[in-house]
N, CA, C and O of each residue as an XYZ file, in Angstrom:
612
protein
N     -67.448    -42.785     29.972
C     -66.630    -42.640     31.057
C     -65.266    -43.069     30.504
O     -65.041    -44.179     30.023
N     -64.273    -41.951     30.639
C     -62.952    -42.132     30.239
C     -62.385    -43.423     30.976
O     -62.609    -43.613     32.171
N     -61.651    -44.283     30.210
C     -61.043    -45.421     30.731
C     -61.854    -46.700     30.758
O     -61.378    -47.784     31.097
N     -63.077    -46.513     30.387
C     -64.045    -47.666     30.372
C     -64.808    -47.594     29.085
O     -64.667    -46.615     28.353
N     -65.689    -48.677     28.741
C     -66.660    -48.574     27.763
C     -68.064    -48.280     28.402
O     -69.076    -48.638     27.801
N     -68.130    -47.739     29.413
C     -69.425    -47.429     29.965
C     -69.934    -46.261     29.234
O     -69.213    -45.285     29.027
N     -71.190    -46.332     28.823
C     -71.805    -45.234     28.096
C     -72.171    -44.074     28.806
O     -72.147    -44.128     30.035
N     -72.527    -42.963     28.200
C     -73.004    -41.830     28.808
C     -74.081    -42.010     29.635
O     -74.158    -41.372     30.685
N     -74.966    -42.836     29.284
C     -76.149    -43.175     30.036
C     -75.808    -43.721     31.425
O     -76.509    -43.455     32.402
N     -74.715    -44.490     31.490
C     -74.264    -45.035     32.733
C     -73.751    -43.884     33.735
O     -73.775    -44.064     34.952
N     -73.320    -42.779     33.196
C     -72.632    -41.893     34.091
C     -73.275    -40.532     34.119
O     -72.661    -39.632     34.693
N     -74.370    -40.295     33.598
C     -74.937    -38.895     33.577
C     -75.536    -38.506     34.841
O     -76.712    -38.143     34.874
N     -74.811    -38.554     35.888
C     -75.183    -37.891     37.131
C     -75.749    -38.976     38.114
O     -76.017    -38.559     39.241
N     -75.947    -40.158     37.887
C     -76.425    -40.999     38.921
C     -75.579    -42.353     39.195
O     -76.115    -43.405     39.546
N     -74.376    -42.213     39.016
C     -73.458    -43.222     39.259
C     -72.633    -42.696     40.525
O     -71.676    -43.411     40.820
N     -72.813    -41.714     41.219
C     -72.103    -41.319     42.463
C     -72.168    -42.463     43.448
O     -73.189    -43.150     43.482
N     -71.189    -42.708     44.222
C     -71.101    -43.867     45.174
C     -72.200    -43.747     46.198
O     -72.689    -44.768     46.681
N     -72.604    -42.568     46.545
C     -73.801    -42.468     47.527
C     -75.015    -43.051     47.100
O     -75.909    -43.330     47.899
N     -75.103    -43.267     45.786
C     -76.423    -43.759     45.139
C     -76.477    -45.195     45.195
O     -77.520    -45.800     44.942
N     -75.296    -45.830     45.547
C     -75.274    -47.366     45.543
C     -74.984    -47.978     47.055
O     -74.419    -47.247     47.868
N     -75.279    -48.998     47.338
C     -74.781    -49.790     48.493
C     -73.903    -50.907     48.053
O     -74.268    -51.654     47.146
N     -72.808    -51.046     48.632
C     -71.815    -51.818     48.078
C     -71.405    -53.006     49.127
O     -71.280    -52.727     50.320
N     -71.217    -54.235     48.686
C     -70.768    -55.329     49.305
C     -69.496    -55.880     48.608
O     -69.393    -56.036     47.391
N     -68.542    -56.156     49.530
C     -67.252    -56.640     49.106
C     -67.085    -58.012     49.265
O     -67.398    -58.484     50.358
N     -66.605    -58.837     48.294
C     -66.357    -60.248     48.646
C     -64.882    -60.465     48.400
O     -64.444    -60.242     47.272
N     -64.062    -60.892     49.385
C     -62.820    -61.255     49.198
C     -62.644    -62.776     48.735
O     -62.933    -63.723     49.466
N     -62.194    -62.890     47.584
C     -62.039    -64.048     46.949
C     -60.559    -64.376     46.613
O     -60.250    -65.132     45.692
N     -59.727    -63.797     47.369
C     -58.269    -64.011     47.084
C     -57.886    -65.504     47.192
O     -57.006    -65.997     46.485
N     -58.522    -66.133     48.023
C     -58.250    -67.502     48.182
C     -58.435    -68.440     46.947
O     -57.699    -69.390     46.679
N     -59.504    -68.045     46.250
C     -59.984    -68.744     45.031
C     -59.650    -67.936     43.725
O     -59.541    -68.537     42.656
N     -59.510    -66.763     43.797
C     -59.506    -65.960     42.550
C     -58.183    -65.203     42.394
O     -58.167    -64.214     41.662
N     -57.095    -65.589     43.019
C     -55.910    -64.647     43.087
C     -56.153    -63.384     43.544
O     -56.717    -63.236     44.628
N     -55.777    -62.351     42.813
C     -55.780    -60.999     43.320
C     -57.031    -60.236     42.809
O     -56.961    -59.028     42.586
N     -58.248    -60.985     42.611
C     -59.371    -60.251     42.140
C     -60.406    -60.028     43.345
O     -60.711    -60.940     44.114
N     -60.852    -58.884     43.424
C     -61.759    -58.440     44.399
C     -63.142    -58.186     43.670
O     -63.272    -57.427     42.709
N     -64.074    -58.864     44.206
C     -65.403    -58.833     43.718
C     -66.371    -57.787     44.610
O     -66.495    -57.880     45.832
N     -66.955    -56.899     43.879
C     -67.808    -55.903     44.519
C     -69.172    -55.914     43.912
O     -69.330    -55.865     42.692
N     -70.200    -55.981     44.803
C     -71.551    -55.866     44.258
C     -72.131    -54.532     44.567
O     -72.026    -54.103     45.716
N     -72.719    -53.854     43.674
C     -73.258    -52.544     43.882
C     -74.865    -52.596     43.655
O     -75.313    -53.056     42.605
N     -75.600    -52.170     44.546
C     -77.005    -52.044     44.303
C     -77.607    -50.833     44.544
O     -77.338    -50.299     45.620
N     -78.470    -50.195     43.680
C     -79.052    -48.971     43.907
C     -79.513    -48.833     45.430
O     -80.097    -49.716     46.059
N     -79.192    -47.720     45.859
C     -79.728    -47.337     47.508
C     -80.987    -47.235     47.559
O     -81.536    -47.521     48.624
N     -81.712    -46.838     46.524
C     -83.254    -46.551     46.578
C     -83.960    -46.997     45.238
O     -83.430    -47.098     44.131
N     -85.186    -47.224     45.562
C     -86.015    -47.703     44.290
C     -85.965    -46.616     43.257
O     -85.923    -46.966     42.077
N     -85.966    -45.363     43.549
C     -86.061    -44.335     42.561
C     -84.736    -44.245     41.711
O     -84.729    -43.864     40.541
N     -83.494    -44.675     42.489
C     -82.318    -44.687     41.700
C     -82.377    -45.926     40.736
O     -81.943    -45.841     39.587
N     -82.905    -47.035     41.217
C     -82.858    -48.238     40.494
C     -83.779    -47.860     39.293
O     -83.336    -48.163     38.185
N     -84.954    -47.264     39.346
C     -85.682    -46.944     38.209
C     -85.026    -45.985     37.119
O     -85.212    -46.071     35.905
N     -84.202    -45.031     37.792
C     -83.623    -44.050     36.849
C     -82.356    -44.706     36.114
O     -82.061    -44.389     34.962
N     -81.647    -45.621     36.843
C     -80.443    -46.279     36.143
C     -80.836    -47.458     35.262
O     -80.227    -47.774     34.239
N     -81.993    -48.131     35.787
C     -82.378    -49.239     35.092
C     -81.616    -50.551     35.485
O     -81.817    -51.613     34.895
N     -80.756    -50.415     36.487
C     -79.991    -51.565     36.899
C     -80.391    -51.914     38.299
O     -80.582    -51.018     39.121
N     -80.548    -53.384     38.652
C     -80.920    -53.822     39.766
C     -79.640    -54.155     40.557
O     -79.655    -54.212     41.787
N     -78.592    -54.361     39.861
C     -77.166    -54.794     40.435
C     -76.062    -54.631     39.444
O     -76.248    -54.825     38.243
N     -74.827    -54.246     39.985
C     -73.510    -54.347     39.127
C     -72.806    -55.278     39.912
O     -72.806    -55.310     41.142
N     -72.203    -56.036     39.149
C     -71.145    -57.003     39.843
C     -69.737    -56.642     39.183
O     -69.567    -56.748     37.968
N     -68.793    -56.233     40.007
C     -67.606    -55.517     39.624
C     -66.444    -56.326     39.988
O     -66.281    -56.566     41.185
N     -65.563    -56.808     39.081
C     -64.279    -57.499     39.422
C     -63.201    -56.363     39.201
O     -63.155    -55.585     38.248
N     -62.314    -56.434     40.318
C     -61.265    -55.432     40.461
C     -59.975    -56.198     40.726
O     -59.856    -57.022     41.633
N     -58.946    -55.836     39.799
C     -57.673    -56.568     39.812
C     -56.885    -55.724     41.030
O     -56.463    -54.586     40.825
N     -56.751    -56.323     42.168
C     -56.037    -55.531     43.311
C     -54.610    -55.183     42.939
O     -54.186    -54.065     43.230
N     -53.890    -56.004     42.356
C     -52.455    -55.655     41.998
C     -52.250    -54.724     41.135
O     -51.223    -54.048     41.171
N     -53.282    -54.533     40.147
C     -53.063    -53.439     39.127
C     -53.959    -52.255     39.511
O     -53.868    -51.202     38.881
N     -54.853    -52.401     40.563
C     -55.795    -51.357     40.673
C     -56.588    -51.028     39.595
O     -56.657    -49.857     39.222
N     -57.357    -52.149     38.900
C     -57.889    -51.917     37.596
C     -59.188    -52.615     37.572
O     -59.278    -53.739     38.064
N     -60.151    -52.054     37.060
C     -61.437    -52.870     36.925
C     -61.364    -53.761     35.667
O     -61.127    -53.303     34.550
N     -61.594    -55.115     35.937
C     -61.549    -56.105     34.901
C     -62.774    -56.336     34.308
O     -62.762    -56.731     33.142
N     -63.995    -56.145     34.959
C     -65.369    -56.582     34.463
C     -66.263    -55.907     35.272
O     -66.042    -55.690     36.464
N     -67.453    -55.497     34.576
C     -68.658    -55.018     35.272
C     -69.748    -55.904     34.586
O     -69.842    -55.951     33.360
N     -70.548    -56.586     35.404
C     -71.762    -57.226     34.856
C     -72.960    -56.368     35.362
O     -73.121    -56.152     36.563
N     -73.822    -55.873     34.369
C     -74.908    -55.081     34.714
C     -76.239    -56.035     34.602
O     -76.477    -56.743     33.624
N     -77.010    -55.940     35.693
C     -78.163    -56.685     35.628
C     -79.361    -55.667     35.829
O     -79.238    -54.628     36.477
N     -80.518    -56.066     35.215
C     -81.743    -55.333     35.113
C     -82.363    -55.279     36.512
O     -81.904    -55.871     37.488
N     -83.497    -54.476     36.508
C     -84.299    -54.516     37.690
C     -84.796    -55.810     38.077
O     -85.065    -56.055     39.253
N     -84.944    -56.731     37.065
C     -85.308    -58.210     37.359
C     -84.152    -59.030     37.641
O     -84.276    -60.234     37.867
N     -82.932    -58.386     37.639
C     -81.635    -59.153     37.912
C     -81.234    -60.156     36.736
O     -80.363    -61.013     36.884
N     -81.918    -59.978     35.612
C     -81.456    -60.571     34.286
C     -80.263    -59.861     33.802
O     -80.156    -58.654     34.018
N     -79.311    -60.546     33.132
C     -78.157    -59.738     32.556
C     -78.680    -58.807     31.418
O     -79.476    -59.190     30.561
N     -78.209    -57.666     31.482
C     -78.301    -56.605     30.486
C     -77.092    -56.271     29.644
O     -77.219    -56.064     28.437
N     -75.927    -56.215     30.249
C     -74.728    -56.027     29.362
C     -73.511    -56.331     30.297
O     -73.615    -56.474     31.515
N     -72.397    -56.408     29.619
C     -71.113    -56.934     30.222
C     -69.973    -56.050     29.814
O     -69.844    -55.902     28.599
N     -69.143    -55.448     30.579
C     -68.049    -54.785     30.334
C     -66.969    -55.622     30.755
O     -66.914    -56.123     31.878
N     -66.024    -55.793     29.771
C     -64.773    -56.536     30.020
C     -63.549    -55.915     29.719
O     -63.581    -55.385     28.608
N     -62.404    -55.783     30.357
C     -61.251    -55.340     29.977
C     -60.476    -56.524     29.347
O     -60.315    -57.531     30.038
N     -59.994    -56.480     28.116
C     -59.328    -57.434     27.346
C     -57.843    -57.474     27.457
O     -57.221    -58.529     27.584
N     -57.259    -56.219     27.402
C     -55.899    -55.916     27.576
C     -55.794    -54.783     28.368
O     -56.679    -53.928     28.389
N     -54.574    -54.700     29.150
C     -54.183    -53.572     29.835
C     -52.696    -52.998     29.506
O     -51.906    -53.740     28.921
N     -52.398    -51.979     29.795
C     -51.050    -51.356     29.474
C     -50.570    -50.566     30.750
O     -51.382    -49.913     31.404
N     -49.379    -50.627     31.056
C     -48.825    -49.855     32.223
C     -48.443    -48.480     31.434
O     -47.798    -48.495     30.386
N     -48.871    -47.403     32.002
C     -48.627    -46.084     31.581
C     -48.078    -45.184     32.794
O     -48.906    -44.726     33.581
N     -46.927    -44.959     32.944
C     -46.304    -44.392     33.999
C     -46.439    -45.335     35.161
O     -46.081    -46.505     35.023
N     -46.944    -44.890     36.320
C     -47.181    -45.793     37.454
C     -48.401    -46.467     37.436
O     -48.540    -47.362     38.269
N     -49.528    -46.174     36.484
C     -50.748    -46.728     36.462
C     -50.910    -47.810     35.427
O     -50.297    -47.793     34.360
N     -51.801    -48.799     35.798
C     -52.285    -49.655     34.691
C     -53.555    -49.127     34.088
O     -54.366    -48.656     34.885
N     -53.862    -49.126     32.811
C     -54.876    -48.534     32.240
C     -55.443    -49.610     31.179
O     -54.711    -50.485     30.716
N     -56.726    -49.486     30.848
C     -57.301    -50.422     29.767
C     -56.534    -50.016     28.420
O     -56.219    -48.868     28.106
N     -56.307    -51.136     27.716
C     -55.695    -50.999     26.345
C     -56.798    -51.454     25.422
O     -56.884    -50.863     24.345
N     -57.617    -52.379     25.679
C     -58.690    -52.733     24.872
C     -59.792    -53.332     25.773
O     -59.529    -54.126     26.676
N     -61.019    -52.918     25.484
C     -62.226    -53.238     26.206
C     -63.354    -53.745     25.347
O     -63.393    -53.455     24.152
N     -64.227    -54.456     25.891
C     -65.512    -54.928     25.084
C     -66.760    -54.698     25.942
O     -66.773    -54.939     27.149
N     -67.762    -54.241     25.293
C     -68.993    -54.035     25.987
C     -70.002    -54.846     25.116
O     -70.134    -54.624     23.912
N     -70.753    -55.864     25.841
C     -71.805    -56.592     25.187
C     -73.026    -56.157     25.648
O     -73.165    -56.127     26.871
N     -74.096    -55.756     24.833
C     -75.443    -55.465     25.130
C     -76.271    -56.734     24.794
O     -76.501    -57.035     23.623
N     -76.705    -57.455     25.817
C     -77.336    -58.657     25.580
C     -78.881    -58.533     25.025
O     -79.366    -59.393     24.289
N     -79.500    -57.523     25.402
C     -80.931    -57.374     24.839
C     -80.950    -57.116     23.347
O     -81.715    -57.721     22.596
N     -80.077    -56.192     22.938
C     -80.069    -55.768     21.521
C     -79.064    -56.543     20.669
O     -79.001    -56.337     19.457
N     -78.247    -57.464     21.306
C     -77.287    -58.284     20.698
C     -76.208    -57.509     19.970
O     -75.784    -57.897     18.882
N     -75.758    -56.400     20.576
C     -74.771    -55.721     19.996
C     -73.493    -55.634     20.795
O     -73.625    -55.652     22.019
N     -72.425    -55.552     20.354
C     -71.144    -55.500     21.057
C     -70.279    -54.494     20.406
O     -70.392    -54.221     19.211
N     -69.363    -53.910     21.238
C     -68.262    -52.938     20.897
C     -67.104    -53.267     21.463
O     -67.071    -53.854     22.545
N     -65.964    -52.903     20.755
C     -64.687    -53.065     21.449
C     -63.985    -51.549     21.119
O     -64.075    -50.937     20.055
N     -63.331    -51.168     22.224
C     -62.448    -49.977     22.180
C     -61.199    -50.254     22.320
O     -60.899    -51.029     23.227
N     -60.264    -49.760     21.561
C     -58.796    -49.753     21.762
C     -58.296    -48.460     22.198
O     -58.603    -47.480     21.519
N     -57.545    -48.306     23.268
C     -57.133    -47.124     23.775
C     -55.660    -46.813     23.515
O     -54.850    -47.732     23.638
N     -55.264    -45.642     23.179
C     -53.839    -45.151     23.057
C     -53.554    -44.103     24.108
O     -54.440    -43.294     24.383
N     -52.519    -44.063     24.645
C     -52.138    -42.902     25.737
C     -50.893    -42.336     25.224
O     -50.087    -42.968     24.541
N     -50.758    -40.989     25.620
C     -49.718    -40.197     25.276
C     -49.422    -39.319     26.621
O     -50.309    -38.715     27.223
N     -48.140    -39.334     26.981
C     -47.747    -38.349     28.092
C     -48.043    -36.858     27.638
O     -47.789    -36.481     26.494
N     -48.521    -36.145     28.473
C     -48.784    -34.774     28.357
C     -47.597    -33.900     28.821
O     -47.127    -34.108     29.940
N     -47.124    -33.012     28.091
C     -45.957    -32.141     28.621
C     -46.400    -31.249     29.724
O     -45.545    -30.744     30.452
N     -47.813    -30.984     29.929
C     -48.304    -30.155     30.940
C     -49.663    -30.638     31.271
O     -50.325    -31.270     30.449
N     -50.117    -30.338     32.524
C     -51.457    -30.723     33.097
C     -52.494    -29.786     32.407
O     -52.383    -28.561     32.379
N     -53.547    -30.521     31.834
C     -54.632    -29.717     31.184
C     -55.249    -28.834     32.273
O     -55.268    -29.146     33.464
N     -55.744    -27.720     31.769
C     -56.514    -26.851     32.578
C     -57.799    -27.482     33.090
O     -58.512    -28.124     32.319
N     -58.110    -27.318     34.356
C     -59.445    -27.940     34.886
C     -60.574    -27.545     34.173
O     -61.463    -28.382     34.018
N     -60.723    -26.265     33.642
C     -61.909    -25.750     32.961
C     -62.132    -26.588     31.706
O     -63.254    -26.650     31.204
N     -61.073    -27.243     31.184
C     -61.290    -28.126     29.887
C     -62.433    -29.131     30.261
O     -63.235    -29.407     29.368
N     -62.577    -29.678     31.441
C     -63.524    -30.734     31.568
C     -64.893    -30.146     32.275
O     -65.773    -30.879     32.727
N     -64.927    -28.882     32.295
C     -66.120    -28.252     32.889
C     -67.289    -28.229     31.816
O     -67.090    -27.627     30.760
N     -68.501    -28.863     32.046
C     -69.500    -28.992     30.983
C     -70.116    -27.630     30.880
O     -70.748    -27.404     29.849
N     -70.022    -26.566     31.903
C     -70.510    -25.307     31.901
C     -69.564    -24.233     31.416
O     -69.821    -23.034     31.522
N     -68.345    -24.766     30.824
C     -67.499    -23.729     30.352
C     -68.090    -22.887     29.163
O     -68.745    -23.406     28.259
N     -67.832    -21.662     29.232
C     -68.429    -20.673     28.308
C     -67.935    -20.683     27.029
O     -68.506    -20.069     26.127
N     -66.683    -21.475     26.813
C     -65.916    -21.504     25.474
C     -66.595    -22.457     24.481
O     -65.974    -22.695     23.444
N     -67.816    -23.043     24.672
C     -68.349    -23.996     23.789
C     -68.472    -25.428     24.200
O     -68.334    -25.801     25.366
N     -68.718    -26.155     23.265
C     -68.960    -27.682     23.472
C     -67.562    -28.309     23.884
O     -66.500    -27.783     23.552
N     -67.640    -29.446     24.614
C     -66.488    -30.114     25.276
C     -65.614    -30.581     24.124
O     -64.424    -30.265     24.100
N     -66.160    -31.317     23.177
C     -65.257    -32.071     22.160
C     -64.358    -31.119     21.326
O     -63.189    -31.382     21.043
N     -65.003    -30.008     20.965
C     -64.095    -29.047     20.226
C     -63.010    -28.486     21.099
O     -61.885    -28.238     20.662
N     -63.370    -28.295     22.323
C     -62.243    -27.872     23.358
C     -61.167    -28.819     23.504
O     -59.973    -28.520     23.538
N     -61.695    -30.081     23.595
C     -60.636    -31.130     23.777
C     -59.777    -31.345     22.550
O     -58.571    -31.559     22.678
N     -60.379    -31.293     21.330
C     -59.674    -31.446     20.037
C     -58.545    -30.293     20.110
O     -57.370    -30.556     19.854
N     -58.957    -29.047     20.461
C     -57.990    -27.861     20.413
C     -56.816    -28.158     21.305
O     -55.644    -27.999     20.963
N     -57.249    -28.637     22.562
C     -56.170    -28.998     23.627
C     -55.228    -30.002     23.154
O     -54.038    -29.869     23.439
N     -55.630    -30.996     22.460
C     -54.843    -32.046     21.816
C     -53.875    -31.536     20.840
O     -52.694    -31.881     20.797
N     -54.456    -30.678     20.044
C     -53.645    -30.205     18.928
C     -52.527    -29.266     19.610
O     -51.361    -29.409     19.243
N     -52.833    -28.358     20.544
C     -51.867    -27.584     21.235
C     -50.654    -28.520     21.805
O     -49.478    -28.156     21.790
N     -51.073    -29.683     22.273
C     -49.933    -30.674     22.850
C     -49.433    -31.470     21.814
O     -48.631    -32.350     22.126
N     -49.806    -31.309     20.439
C     -49.197    -32.020     19.413
C     -49.519    -33.561     19.632
O     -48.613    -34.371     19.437
N     -50.656    -33.953     19.991
C     -51.043    -35.321     20.053
C     -51.939    -35.585     18.968
O     -52.946    -34.902     18.782
N     -51.570    -36.667     18.158
C     -52.175    -37.127     16.954
C     -53.741    -37.493     17.217
O     -54.054    -38.233     18.150
N     -54.653    -36.957     16.382
C     -55.962    -37.098     16.540
C     -56.686    -38.282     15.667
O     -57.893    -38.527     15.685
N     -55.710    -38.944     14.918
C     -56.228    -40.018     14.126
C     -55.753    -41.404     14.728
O     -56.091    -42.459     14.191
């Protein structure tokens, strides 16, 4: 998922909001500008598909930015944890600059550092269409970045 370290498995068609039931906890009195959201699968079939019994999401209200996502399994034991370590202001938006994803069961961690460049023009919508007839997404994205003279390294 662009802008997060959520993996493809987290987003392959069953993360739509209608698949989850949300509860919001206003903790501004205790935690400053952080809003806590609990997301639970809306049906047992969704829970079995995603493998998550609950997501606990921390949102920075002031920067409109996800700070943390705690993933719990069907048994509600911790599976993995996404944390935003640093953020950067890009235009009018705050975006992740560095994130970390810890997988507890396989004891693996990954960190991603993000770099952002202003685009001289808006990318064509078809670039992000998985059914686009011009071939796989990554080569199309690489070609688009080269056309905009954005470094690929």
